mmCIF file of C-alpha atoms and ligand atoms in Angstrom:
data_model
loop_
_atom_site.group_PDB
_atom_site.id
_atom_site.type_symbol
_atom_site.label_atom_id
_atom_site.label_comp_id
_atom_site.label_asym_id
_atom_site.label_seq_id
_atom_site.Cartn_x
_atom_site.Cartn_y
_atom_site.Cartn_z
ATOM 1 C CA UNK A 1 -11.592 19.967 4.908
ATOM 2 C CA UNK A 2 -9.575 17.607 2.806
ATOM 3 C CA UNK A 3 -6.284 16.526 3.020
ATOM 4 C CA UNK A 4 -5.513 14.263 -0.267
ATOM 5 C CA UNK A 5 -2.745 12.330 -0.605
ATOM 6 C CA UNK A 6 -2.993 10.567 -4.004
ATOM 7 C CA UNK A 7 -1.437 7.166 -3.755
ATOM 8 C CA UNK A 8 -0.091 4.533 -6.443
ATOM 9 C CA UNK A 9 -0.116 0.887 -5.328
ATOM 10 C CA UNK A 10 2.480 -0.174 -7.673
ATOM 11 C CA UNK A 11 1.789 -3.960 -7.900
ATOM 12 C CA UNK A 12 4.690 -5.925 -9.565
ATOM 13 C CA UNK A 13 4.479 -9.390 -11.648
ATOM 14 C CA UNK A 14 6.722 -11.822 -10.908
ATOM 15 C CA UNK A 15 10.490 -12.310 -10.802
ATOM 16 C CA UNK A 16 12.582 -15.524 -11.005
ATOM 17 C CA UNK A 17 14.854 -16.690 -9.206
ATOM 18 C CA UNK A 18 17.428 -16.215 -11.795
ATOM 19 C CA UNK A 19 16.547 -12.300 -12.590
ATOM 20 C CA UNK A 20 18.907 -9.628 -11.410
ATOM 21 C CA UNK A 21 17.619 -6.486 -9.403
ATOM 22 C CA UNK A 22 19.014 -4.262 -12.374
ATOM 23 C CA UNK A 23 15.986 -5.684 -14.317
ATOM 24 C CA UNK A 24 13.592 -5.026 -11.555
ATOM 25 C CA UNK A 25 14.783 -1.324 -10.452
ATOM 26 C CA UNK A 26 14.353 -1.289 -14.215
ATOM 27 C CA UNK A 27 10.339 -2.038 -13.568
ATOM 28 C CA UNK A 28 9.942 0.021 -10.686
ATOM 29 C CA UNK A 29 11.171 3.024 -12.163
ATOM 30 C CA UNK A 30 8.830 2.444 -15.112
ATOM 31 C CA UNK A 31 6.123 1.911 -12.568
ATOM 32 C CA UNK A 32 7.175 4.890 -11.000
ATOM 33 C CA UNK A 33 6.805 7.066 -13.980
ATOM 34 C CA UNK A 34 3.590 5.898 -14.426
ATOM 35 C CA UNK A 35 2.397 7.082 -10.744
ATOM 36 C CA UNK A 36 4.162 10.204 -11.565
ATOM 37 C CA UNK A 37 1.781 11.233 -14.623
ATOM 38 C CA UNK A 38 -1.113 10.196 -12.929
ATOM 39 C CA UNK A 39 0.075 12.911 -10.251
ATOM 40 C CA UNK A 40 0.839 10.421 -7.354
ATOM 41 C CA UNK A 41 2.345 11.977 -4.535
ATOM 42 C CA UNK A 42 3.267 8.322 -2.910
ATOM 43 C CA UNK A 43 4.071 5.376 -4.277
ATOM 44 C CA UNK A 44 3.922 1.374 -2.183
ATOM 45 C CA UNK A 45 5.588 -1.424 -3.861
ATOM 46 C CA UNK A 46 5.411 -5.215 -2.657
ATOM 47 C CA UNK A 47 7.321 -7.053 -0.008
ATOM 48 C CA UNK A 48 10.506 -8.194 -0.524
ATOM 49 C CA UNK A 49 9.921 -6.371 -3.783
ATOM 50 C CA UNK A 50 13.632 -6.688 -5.143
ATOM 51 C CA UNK A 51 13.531 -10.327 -5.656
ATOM 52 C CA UNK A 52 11.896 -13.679 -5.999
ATOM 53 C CA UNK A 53 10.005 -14.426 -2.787
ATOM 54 C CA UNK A 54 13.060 -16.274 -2.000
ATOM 55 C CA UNK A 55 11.928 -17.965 1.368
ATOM 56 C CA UNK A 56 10.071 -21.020 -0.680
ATOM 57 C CA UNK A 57 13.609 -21.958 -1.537
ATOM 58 C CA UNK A 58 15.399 -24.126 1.075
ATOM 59 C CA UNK A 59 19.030 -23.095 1.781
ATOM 60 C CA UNK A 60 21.861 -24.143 4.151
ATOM 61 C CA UNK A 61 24.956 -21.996 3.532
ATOM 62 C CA UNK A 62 24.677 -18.315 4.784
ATOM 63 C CA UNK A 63 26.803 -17.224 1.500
ATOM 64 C CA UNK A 64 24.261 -18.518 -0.275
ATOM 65 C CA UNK A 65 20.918 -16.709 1.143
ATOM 66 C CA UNK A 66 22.631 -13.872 1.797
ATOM 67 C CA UNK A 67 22.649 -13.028 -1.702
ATOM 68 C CA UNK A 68 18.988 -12.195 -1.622
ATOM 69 C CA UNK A 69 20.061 -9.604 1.445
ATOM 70 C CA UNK A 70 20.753 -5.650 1.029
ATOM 71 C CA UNK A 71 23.507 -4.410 3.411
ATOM 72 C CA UNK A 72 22.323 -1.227 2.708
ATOM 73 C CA UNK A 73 19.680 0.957 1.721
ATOM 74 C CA UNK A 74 19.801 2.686 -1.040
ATOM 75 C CA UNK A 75 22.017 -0.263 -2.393
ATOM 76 C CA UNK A 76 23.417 0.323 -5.209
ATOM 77 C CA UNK A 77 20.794 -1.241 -7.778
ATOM 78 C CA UNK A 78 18.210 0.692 -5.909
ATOM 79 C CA UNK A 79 19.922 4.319 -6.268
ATOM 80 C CA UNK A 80 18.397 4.849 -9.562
ATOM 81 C CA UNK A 81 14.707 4.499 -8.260
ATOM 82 C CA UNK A 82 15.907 6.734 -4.791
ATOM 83 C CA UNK A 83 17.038 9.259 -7.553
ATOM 84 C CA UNK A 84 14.273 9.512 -9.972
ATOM 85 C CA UNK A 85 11.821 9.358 -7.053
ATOM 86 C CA UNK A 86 13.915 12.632 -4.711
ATOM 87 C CA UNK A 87 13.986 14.651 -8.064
ATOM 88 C CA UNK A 88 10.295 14.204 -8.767
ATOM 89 C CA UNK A 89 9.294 14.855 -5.491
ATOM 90 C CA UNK A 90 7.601 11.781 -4.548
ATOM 91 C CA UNK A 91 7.199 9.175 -1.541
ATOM 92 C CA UNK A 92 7.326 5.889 -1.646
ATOM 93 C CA UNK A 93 7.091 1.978 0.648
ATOM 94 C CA UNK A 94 9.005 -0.688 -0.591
ATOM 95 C CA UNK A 95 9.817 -3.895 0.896
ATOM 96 C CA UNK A 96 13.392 -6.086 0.744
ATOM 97 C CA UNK A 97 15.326 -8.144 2.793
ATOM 98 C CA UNK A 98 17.887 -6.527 5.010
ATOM 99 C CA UNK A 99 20.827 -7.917 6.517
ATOM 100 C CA UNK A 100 21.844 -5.122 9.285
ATOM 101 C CA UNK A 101 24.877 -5.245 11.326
ATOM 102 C CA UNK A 102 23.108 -3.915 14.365
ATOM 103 C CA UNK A 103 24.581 -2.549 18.020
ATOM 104 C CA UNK A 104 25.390 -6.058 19.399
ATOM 105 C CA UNK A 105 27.747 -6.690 17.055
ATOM 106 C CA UNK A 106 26.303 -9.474 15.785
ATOM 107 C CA UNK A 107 24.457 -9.173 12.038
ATOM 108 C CA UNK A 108 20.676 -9.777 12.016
ATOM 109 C CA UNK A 109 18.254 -10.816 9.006
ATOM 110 C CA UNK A 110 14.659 -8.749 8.786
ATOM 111 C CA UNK A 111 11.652 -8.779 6.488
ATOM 112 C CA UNK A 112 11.889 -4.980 6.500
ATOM 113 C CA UNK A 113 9.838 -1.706 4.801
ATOM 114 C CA UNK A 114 10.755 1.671 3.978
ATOM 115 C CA UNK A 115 9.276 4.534 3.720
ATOM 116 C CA UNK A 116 11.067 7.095 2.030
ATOM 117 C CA UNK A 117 9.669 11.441 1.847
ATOM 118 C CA UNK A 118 9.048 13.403 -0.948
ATOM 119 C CA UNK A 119 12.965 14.919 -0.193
ATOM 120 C CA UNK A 120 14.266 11.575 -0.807
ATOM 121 C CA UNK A 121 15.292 11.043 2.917
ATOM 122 C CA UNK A 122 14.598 7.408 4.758
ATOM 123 C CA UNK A 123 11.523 8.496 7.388
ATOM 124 C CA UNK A 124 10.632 5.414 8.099
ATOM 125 C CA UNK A 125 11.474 1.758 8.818
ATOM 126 C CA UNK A 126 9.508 -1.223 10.000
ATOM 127 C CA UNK A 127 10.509 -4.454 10.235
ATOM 128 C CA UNK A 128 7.957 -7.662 9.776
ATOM 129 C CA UNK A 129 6.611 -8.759 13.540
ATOM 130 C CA UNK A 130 4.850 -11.600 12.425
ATOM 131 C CA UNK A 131 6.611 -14.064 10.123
ATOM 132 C CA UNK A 132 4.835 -16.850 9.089
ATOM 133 C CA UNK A 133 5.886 -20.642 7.695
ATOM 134 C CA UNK A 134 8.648 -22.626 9.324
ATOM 135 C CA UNK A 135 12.488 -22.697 9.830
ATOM 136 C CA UNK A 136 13.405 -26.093 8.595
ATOM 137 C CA UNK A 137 12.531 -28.438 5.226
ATOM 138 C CA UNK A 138 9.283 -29.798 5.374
ATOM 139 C CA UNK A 139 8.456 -32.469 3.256
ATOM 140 C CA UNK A 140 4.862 -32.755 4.010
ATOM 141 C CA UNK A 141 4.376 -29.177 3.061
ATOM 142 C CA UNK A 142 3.955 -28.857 -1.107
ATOM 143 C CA UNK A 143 6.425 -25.878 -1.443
ATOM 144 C CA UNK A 144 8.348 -24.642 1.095
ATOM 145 C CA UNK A 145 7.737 -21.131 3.163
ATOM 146 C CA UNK A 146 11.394 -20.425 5.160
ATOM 147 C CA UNK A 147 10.596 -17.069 6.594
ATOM 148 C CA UNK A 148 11.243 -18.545 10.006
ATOM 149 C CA UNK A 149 14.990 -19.490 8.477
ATOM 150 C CA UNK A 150 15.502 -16.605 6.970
ATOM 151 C CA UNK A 151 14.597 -13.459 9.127
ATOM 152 C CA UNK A 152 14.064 -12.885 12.880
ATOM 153 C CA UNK A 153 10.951 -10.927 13.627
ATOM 154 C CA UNK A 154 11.211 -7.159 13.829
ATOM 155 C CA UNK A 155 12.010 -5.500 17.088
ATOM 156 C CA UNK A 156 11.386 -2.230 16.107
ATOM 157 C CA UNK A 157 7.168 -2.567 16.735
ATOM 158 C CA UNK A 158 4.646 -0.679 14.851
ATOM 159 C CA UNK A 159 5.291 2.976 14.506
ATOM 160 C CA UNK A 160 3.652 5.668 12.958
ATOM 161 C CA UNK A 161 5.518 8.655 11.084
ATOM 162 C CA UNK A 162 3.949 11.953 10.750
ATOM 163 C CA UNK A 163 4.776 12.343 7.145
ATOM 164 C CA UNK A 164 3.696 13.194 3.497
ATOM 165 C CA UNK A 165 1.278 15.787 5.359
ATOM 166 C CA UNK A 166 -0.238 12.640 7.734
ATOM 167 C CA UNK A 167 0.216 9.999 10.052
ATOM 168 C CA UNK A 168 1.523 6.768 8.387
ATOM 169 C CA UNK A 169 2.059 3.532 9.214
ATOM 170 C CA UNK A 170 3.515 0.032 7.483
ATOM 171 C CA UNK A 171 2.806 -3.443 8.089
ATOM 172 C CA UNK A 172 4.219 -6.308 5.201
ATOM 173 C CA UNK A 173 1.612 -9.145 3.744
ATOM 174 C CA UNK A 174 1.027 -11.814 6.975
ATOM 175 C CA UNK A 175 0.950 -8.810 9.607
ATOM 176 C CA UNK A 176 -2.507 -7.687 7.812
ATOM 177 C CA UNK A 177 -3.995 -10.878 9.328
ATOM 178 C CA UNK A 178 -3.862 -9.780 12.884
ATOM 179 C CA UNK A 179 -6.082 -7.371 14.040
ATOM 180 C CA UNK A 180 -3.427 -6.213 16.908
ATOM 181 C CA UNK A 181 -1.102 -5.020 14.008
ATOM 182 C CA UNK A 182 -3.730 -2.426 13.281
ATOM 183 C CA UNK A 183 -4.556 -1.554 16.760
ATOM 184 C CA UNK A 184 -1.479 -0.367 17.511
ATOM 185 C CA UNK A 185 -0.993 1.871 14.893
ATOM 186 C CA UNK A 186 -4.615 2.733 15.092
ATOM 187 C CA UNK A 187 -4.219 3.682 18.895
ATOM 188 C CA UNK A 188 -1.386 6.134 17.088
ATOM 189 C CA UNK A 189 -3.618 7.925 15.265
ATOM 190 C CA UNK A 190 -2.522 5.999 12.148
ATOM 191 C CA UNK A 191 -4.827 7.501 8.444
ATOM 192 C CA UNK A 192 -2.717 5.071 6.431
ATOM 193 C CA UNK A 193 -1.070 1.766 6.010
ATOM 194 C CA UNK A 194 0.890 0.762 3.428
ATOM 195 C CA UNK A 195 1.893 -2.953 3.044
ATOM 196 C CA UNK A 196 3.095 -5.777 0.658
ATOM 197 C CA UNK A 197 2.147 -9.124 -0.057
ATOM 198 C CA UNK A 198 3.603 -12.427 -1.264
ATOM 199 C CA UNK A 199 0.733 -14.467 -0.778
ATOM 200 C CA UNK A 200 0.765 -17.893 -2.518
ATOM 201 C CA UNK A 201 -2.465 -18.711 -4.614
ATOM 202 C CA UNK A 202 -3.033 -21.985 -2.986
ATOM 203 C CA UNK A 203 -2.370 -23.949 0.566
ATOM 204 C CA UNK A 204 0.887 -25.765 0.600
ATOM 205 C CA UNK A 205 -1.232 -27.945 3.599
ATOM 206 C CA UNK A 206 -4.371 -28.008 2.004
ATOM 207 C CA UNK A 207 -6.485 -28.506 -0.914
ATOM 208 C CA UNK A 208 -9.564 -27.865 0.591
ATOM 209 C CA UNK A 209 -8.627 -23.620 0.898
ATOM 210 C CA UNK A 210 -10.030 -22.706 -2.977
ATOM 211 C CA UNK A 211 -8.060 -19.284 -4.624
ATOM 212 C CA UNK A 212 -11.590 -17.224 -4.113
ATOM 213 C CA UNK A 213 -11.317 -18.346 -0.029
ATOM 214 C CA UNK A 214 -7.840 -16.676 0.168
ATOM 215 C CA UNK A 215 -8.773 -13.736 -1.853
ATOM 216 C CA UNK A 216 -11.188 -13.010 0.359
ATOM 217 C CA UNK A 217 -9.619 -13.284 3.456
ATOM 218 C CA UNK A 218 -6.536 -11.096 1.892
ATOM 219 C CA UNK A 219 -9.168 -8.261 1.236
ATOM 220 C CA UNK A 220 -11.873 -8.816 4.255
ATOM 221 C CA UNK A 221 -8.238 -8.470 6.686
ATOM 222 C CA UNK A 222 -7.624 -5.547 5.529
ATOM 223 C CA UNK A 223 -11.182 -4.114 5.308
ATOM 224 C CA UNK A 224 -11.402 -5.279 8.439
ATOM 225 C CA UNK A 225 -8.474 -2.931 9.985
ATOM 226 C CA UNK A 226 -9.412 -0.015 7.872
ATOM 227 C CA UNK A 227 -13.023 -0.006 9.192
ATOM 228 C CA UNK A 228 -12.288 -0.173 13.018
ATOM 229 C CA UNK A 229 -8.982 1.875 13.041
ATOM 230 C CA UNK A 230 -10.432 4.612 10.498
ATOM 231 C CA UNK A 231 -7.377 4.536 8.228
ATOM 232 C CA UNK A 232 -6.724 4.311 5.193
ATOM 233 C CA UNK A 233 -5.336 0.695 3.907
ATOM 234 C CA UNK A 234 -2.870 0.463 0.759
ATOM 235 C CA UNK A 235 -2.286 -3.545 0.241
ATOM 236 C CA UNK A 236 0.210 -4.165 -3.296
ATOM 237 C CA UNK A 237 0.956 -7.593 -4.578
ATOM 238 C CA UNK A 238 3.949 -9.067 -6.222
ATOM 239 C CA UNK A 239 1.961 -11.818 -8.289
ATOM 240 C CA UNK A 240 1.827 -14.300 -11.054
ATOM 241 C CA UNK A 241 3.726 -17.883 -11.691
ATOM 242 C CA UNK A 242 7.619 -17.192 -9.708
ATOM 243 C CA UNK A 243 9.214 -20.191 -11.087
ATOM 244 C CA UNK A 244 6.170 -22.582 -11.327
ATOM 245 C CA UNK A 245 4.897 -21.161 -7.763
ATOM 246 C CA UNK A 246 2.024 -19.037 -8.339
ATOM 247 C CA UNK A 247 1.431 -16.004 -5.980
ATOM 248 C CA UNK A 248 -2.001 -14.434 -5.507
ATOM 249 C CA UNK A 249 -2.657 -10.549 -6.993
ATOM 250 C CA UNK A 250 -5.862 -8.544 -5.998
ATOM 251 C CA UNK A 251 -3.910 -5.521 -5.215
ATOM 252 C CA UNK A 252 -6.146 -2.787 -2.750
ATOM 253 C CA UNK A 253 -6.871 0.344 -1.644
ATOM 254 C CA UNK A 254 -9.359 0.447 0.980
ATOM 255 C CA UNK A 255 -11.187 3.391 2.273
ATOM 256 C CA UNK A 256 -11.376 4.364 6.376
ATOM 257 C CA UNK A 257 -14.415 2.584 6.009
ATOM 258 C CA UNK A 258 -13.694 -0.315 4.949
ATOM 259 C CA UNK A 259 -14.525 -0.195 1.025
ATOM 260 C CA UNK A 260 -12.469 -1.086 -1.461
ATOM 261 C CA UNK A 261 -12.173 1.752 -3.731
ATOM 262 C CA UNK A 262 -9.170 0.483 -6.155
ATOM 263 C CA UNK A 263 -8.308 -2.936 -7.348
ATOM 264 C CA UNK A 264 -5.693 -4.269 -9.524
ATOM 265 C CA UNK A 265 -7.387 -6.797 -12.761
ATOM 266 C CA UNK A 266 -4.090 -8.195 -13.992
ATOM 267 C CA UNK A 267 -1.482 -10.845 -12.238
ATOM 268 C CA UNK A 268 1.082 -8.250 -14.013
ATOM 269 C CA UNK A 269 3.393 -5.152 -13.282
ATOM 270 C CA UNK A 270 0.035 -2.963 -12.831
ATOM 271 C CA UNK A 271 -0.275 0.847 -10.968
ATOM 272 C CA UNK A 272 -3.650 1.512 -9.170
ATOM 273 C CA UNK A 273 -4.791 4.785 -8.052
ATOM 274 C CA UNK A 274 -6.792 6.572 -5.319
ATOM 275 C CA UNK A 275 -7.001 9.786 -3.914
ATOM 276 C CA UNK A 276 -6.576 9.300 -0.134
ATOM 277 C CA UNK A 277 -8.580 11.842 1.734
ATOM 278 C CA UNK A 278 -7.066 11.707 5.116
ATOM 279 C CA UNK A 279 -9.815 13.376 6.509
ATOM 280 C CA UNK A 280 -12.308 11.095 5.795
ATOM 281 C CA UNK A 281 -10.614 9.302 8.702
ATOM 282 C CA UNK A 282 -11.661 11.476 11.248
ATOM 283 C CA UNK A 283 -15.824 10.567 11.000
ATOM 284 C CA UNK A 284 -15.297 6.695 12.265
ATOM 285 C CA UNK A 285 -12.143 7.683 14.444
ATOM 286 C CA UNK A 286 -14.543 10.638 15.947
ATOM 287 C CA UNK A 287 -17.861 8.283 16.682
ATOM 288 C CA UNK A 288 -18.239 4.406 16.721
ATOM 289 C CA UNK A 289 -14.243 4.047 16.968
ATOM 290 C CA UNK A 290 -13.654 7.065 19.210
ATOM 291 C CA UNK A 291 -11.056 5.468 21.241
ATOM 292 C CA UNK A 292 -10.574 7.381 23.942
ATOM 293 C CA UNK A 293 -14.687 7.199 24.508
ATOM 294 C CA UNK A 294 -15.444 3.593 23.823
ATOM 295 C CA UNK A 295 -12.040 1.007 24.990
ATOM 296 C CA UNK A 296 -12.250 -0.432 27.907
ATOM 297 C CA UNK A 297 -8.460 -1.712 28.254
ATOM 298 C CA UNK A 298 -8.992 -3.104 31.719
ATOM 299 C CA UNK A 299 -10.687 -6.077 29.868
ATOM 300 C CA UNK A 300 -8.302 -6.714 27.609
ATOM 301 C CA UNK A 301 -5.127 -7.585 29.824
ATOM 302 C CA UNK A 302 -5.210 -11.673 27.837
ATOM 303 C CA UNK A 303 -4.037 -9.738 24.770
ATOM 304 C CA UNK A 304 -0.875 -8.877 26.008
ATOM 305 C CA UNK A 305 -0.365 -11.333 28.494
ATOM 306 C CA UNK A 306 -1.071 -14.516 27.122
ATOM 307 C CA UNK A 307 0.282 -15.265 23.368
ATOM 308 C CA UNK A 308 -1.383 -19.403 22.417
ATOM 309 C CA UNK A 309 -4.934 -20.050 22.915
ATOM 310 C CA UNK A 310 -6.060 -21.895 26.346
ATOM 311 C CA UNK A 311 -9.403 -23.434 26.941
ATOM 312 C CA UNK A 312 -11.410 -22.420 29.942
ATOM 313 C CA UNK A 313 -11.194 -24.912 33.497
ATOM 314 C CA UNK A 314 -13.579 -26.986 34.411
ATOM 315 C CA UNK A 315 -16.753 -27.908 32.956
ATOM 316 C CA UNK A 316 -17.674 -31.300 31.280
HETATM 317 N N1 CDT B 401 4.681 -13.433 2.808
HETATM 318 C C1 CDT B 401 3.723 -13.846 3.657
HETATM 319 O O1 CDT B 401 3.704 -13.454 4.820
HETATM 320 N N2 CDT B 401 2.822 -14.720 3.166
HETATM 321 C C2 CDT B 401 1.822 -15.325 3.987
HETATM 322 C C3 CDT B 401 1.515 -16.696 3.512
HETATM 323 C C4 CDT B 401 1.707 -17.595 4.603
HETATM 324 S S1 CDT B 401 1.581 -19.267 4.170
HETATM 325 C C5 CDT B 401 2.672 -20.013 5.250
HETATM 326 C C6 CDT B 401 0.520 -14.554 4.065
HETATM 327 O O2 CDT B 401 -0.034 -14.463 5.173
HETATM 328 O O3 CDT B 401 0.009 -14.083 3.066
#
């Protein structure tokens, strides 16, 4: 049996500070149109995909980084690309930065990912668990990274949405680093993943970590969760030189068993393509990753119950 869901990562160049989201809805839609005559029936853009990754910028006035905020979704630069996609029939992921006025009364700041049906309606929303960098200026860091500032993580965990004909699931960019993020989709019975990276090219701490060192462990982390969750793994870029800070491209699709079997070649506005058998998921998820089989939870309490590191007692 097959059940195919042919998937455009839609991997998007860079954008200054100073563009306007007109000019990147603009992009998207072109992008879009491209997935569209290569019969895509799903389409997964970057994180924070609207704008400049923003959070290497260091501000203190709330007016001021709420600009790079959507207070709702579709906003009105993004009703064009909800439009085109709902009459054309297809799905798509795409990352921004919401500020949401939530139950408490009180408005809250998320790294956040839709994903939006073939019928145009919002099925799906995750917001980023793990956010990486720091909340205040660091001078001995060589560009700043102010997700801590800028977002809180996500409390709405790691669903999975039966959807587009399987079950899906979304991470965004430093979530594919952590094998738990996987997991628990994977213990959901999760055949795909979309996510989006903004992954700087180089260390702002080091010099030692080359470009080739980070591409690989961008691609072996998410090899790594497609293999032993059986799912499918769609990672998209935003990439190139943002204002003299260059961000990393190698844009994926990886196979349920781990093998990459689309990759982007440019540091550009680039579409790649695969058709995603979510059947194939069922061989690993049936044998050396049955679950329900092989897991022996009962050993694996420290994972939930302990979140830094700790050395054993005793000894020398
Ligand atoms: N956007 C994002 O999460 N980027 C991180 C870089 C972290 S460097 C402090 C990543 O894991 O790719």
């Amino acid at each position: 049996m097959t059940r195919n869901l042919r998937v455009g990562g839609a991997q998007m160049g860079p954008i200054q500070k100073a563009e306007n989201r007109d000019a990147v809805v603009a992009r998207m839609v072109k992008l879009m149109d491209r997935a569209l005559a290569e019969g895509c029936d799903l389409i997964v853009y970057p994180e924070l995909t609207l704008t400049t990754f923003f959070p290497r910028w260091y501000a203190e006035d709330e007016a001021e980084f709420d600009l790079w905020f959507e207070r709702e979704m579709p906003s009105a630069a993004t009703r064009p690309l909800f439009e085109r996609a709902k009459t054309a029939g297809i799905g798509m992921c795409l990352g921004y930065a919401e500020l949401a006025e939530e139950e408490d009364g009180e408005v809250h700041r998320y790294n956040t990912s839709i994903l939006v049906d073939k019928a145009g309606r919002i099925a799906g929303k995750y917001r980023k668990v793990h956010l990486p960098g720091h909340a205040e200026f660091d001078p001995e860091r060589k560009w700043q990274h102010l997700e801590k500032r800028y977002f809180e993580p996500g409390n709405l965990g790691f669903p999975v949405w039966r959807s587009l004909g399987g079950n899906l699931g979304m991470c965004i960019c430093n979530d594919r680093r952590w094998p738990e993020t996987y997991r628990v989709m994977g213990l959901q019975d999760v055949e795909l993943v979309m996510l989006g990276y903004n992954t700087p090219t180089g260390n702002a701490l080091s010099d030692e970590e080359s470009p080739e060192l980070r591409m690989f462990h961008n691609h072996m982390s998410m090899q790594a969760g497609a293999y032993q969750n059986g799912t499918w793994v769609v990672g998209v870029a935003k990439c190139g030189d943002e204002d003299g800070h260059e961000l990393m491209a190698g844009s994926v699709i990886v196979s349920p068993d781990g093998v990459i079997v689309a990759q982007a070649e440019t540091m550009g506005d680039e579409l790649i393509v695969a058709d995603c058998d979510l059947d194939k998921c069922r061989f690993n998820k049936e044998t050396i990753f049955d679950f329900a089989a092989h897991r022996r939870p009962e050993h694996y309490r420290l994972i939930v119950e302990r979140i830094g590191a700790e050395p054993p007692e005793g000894g020398e």
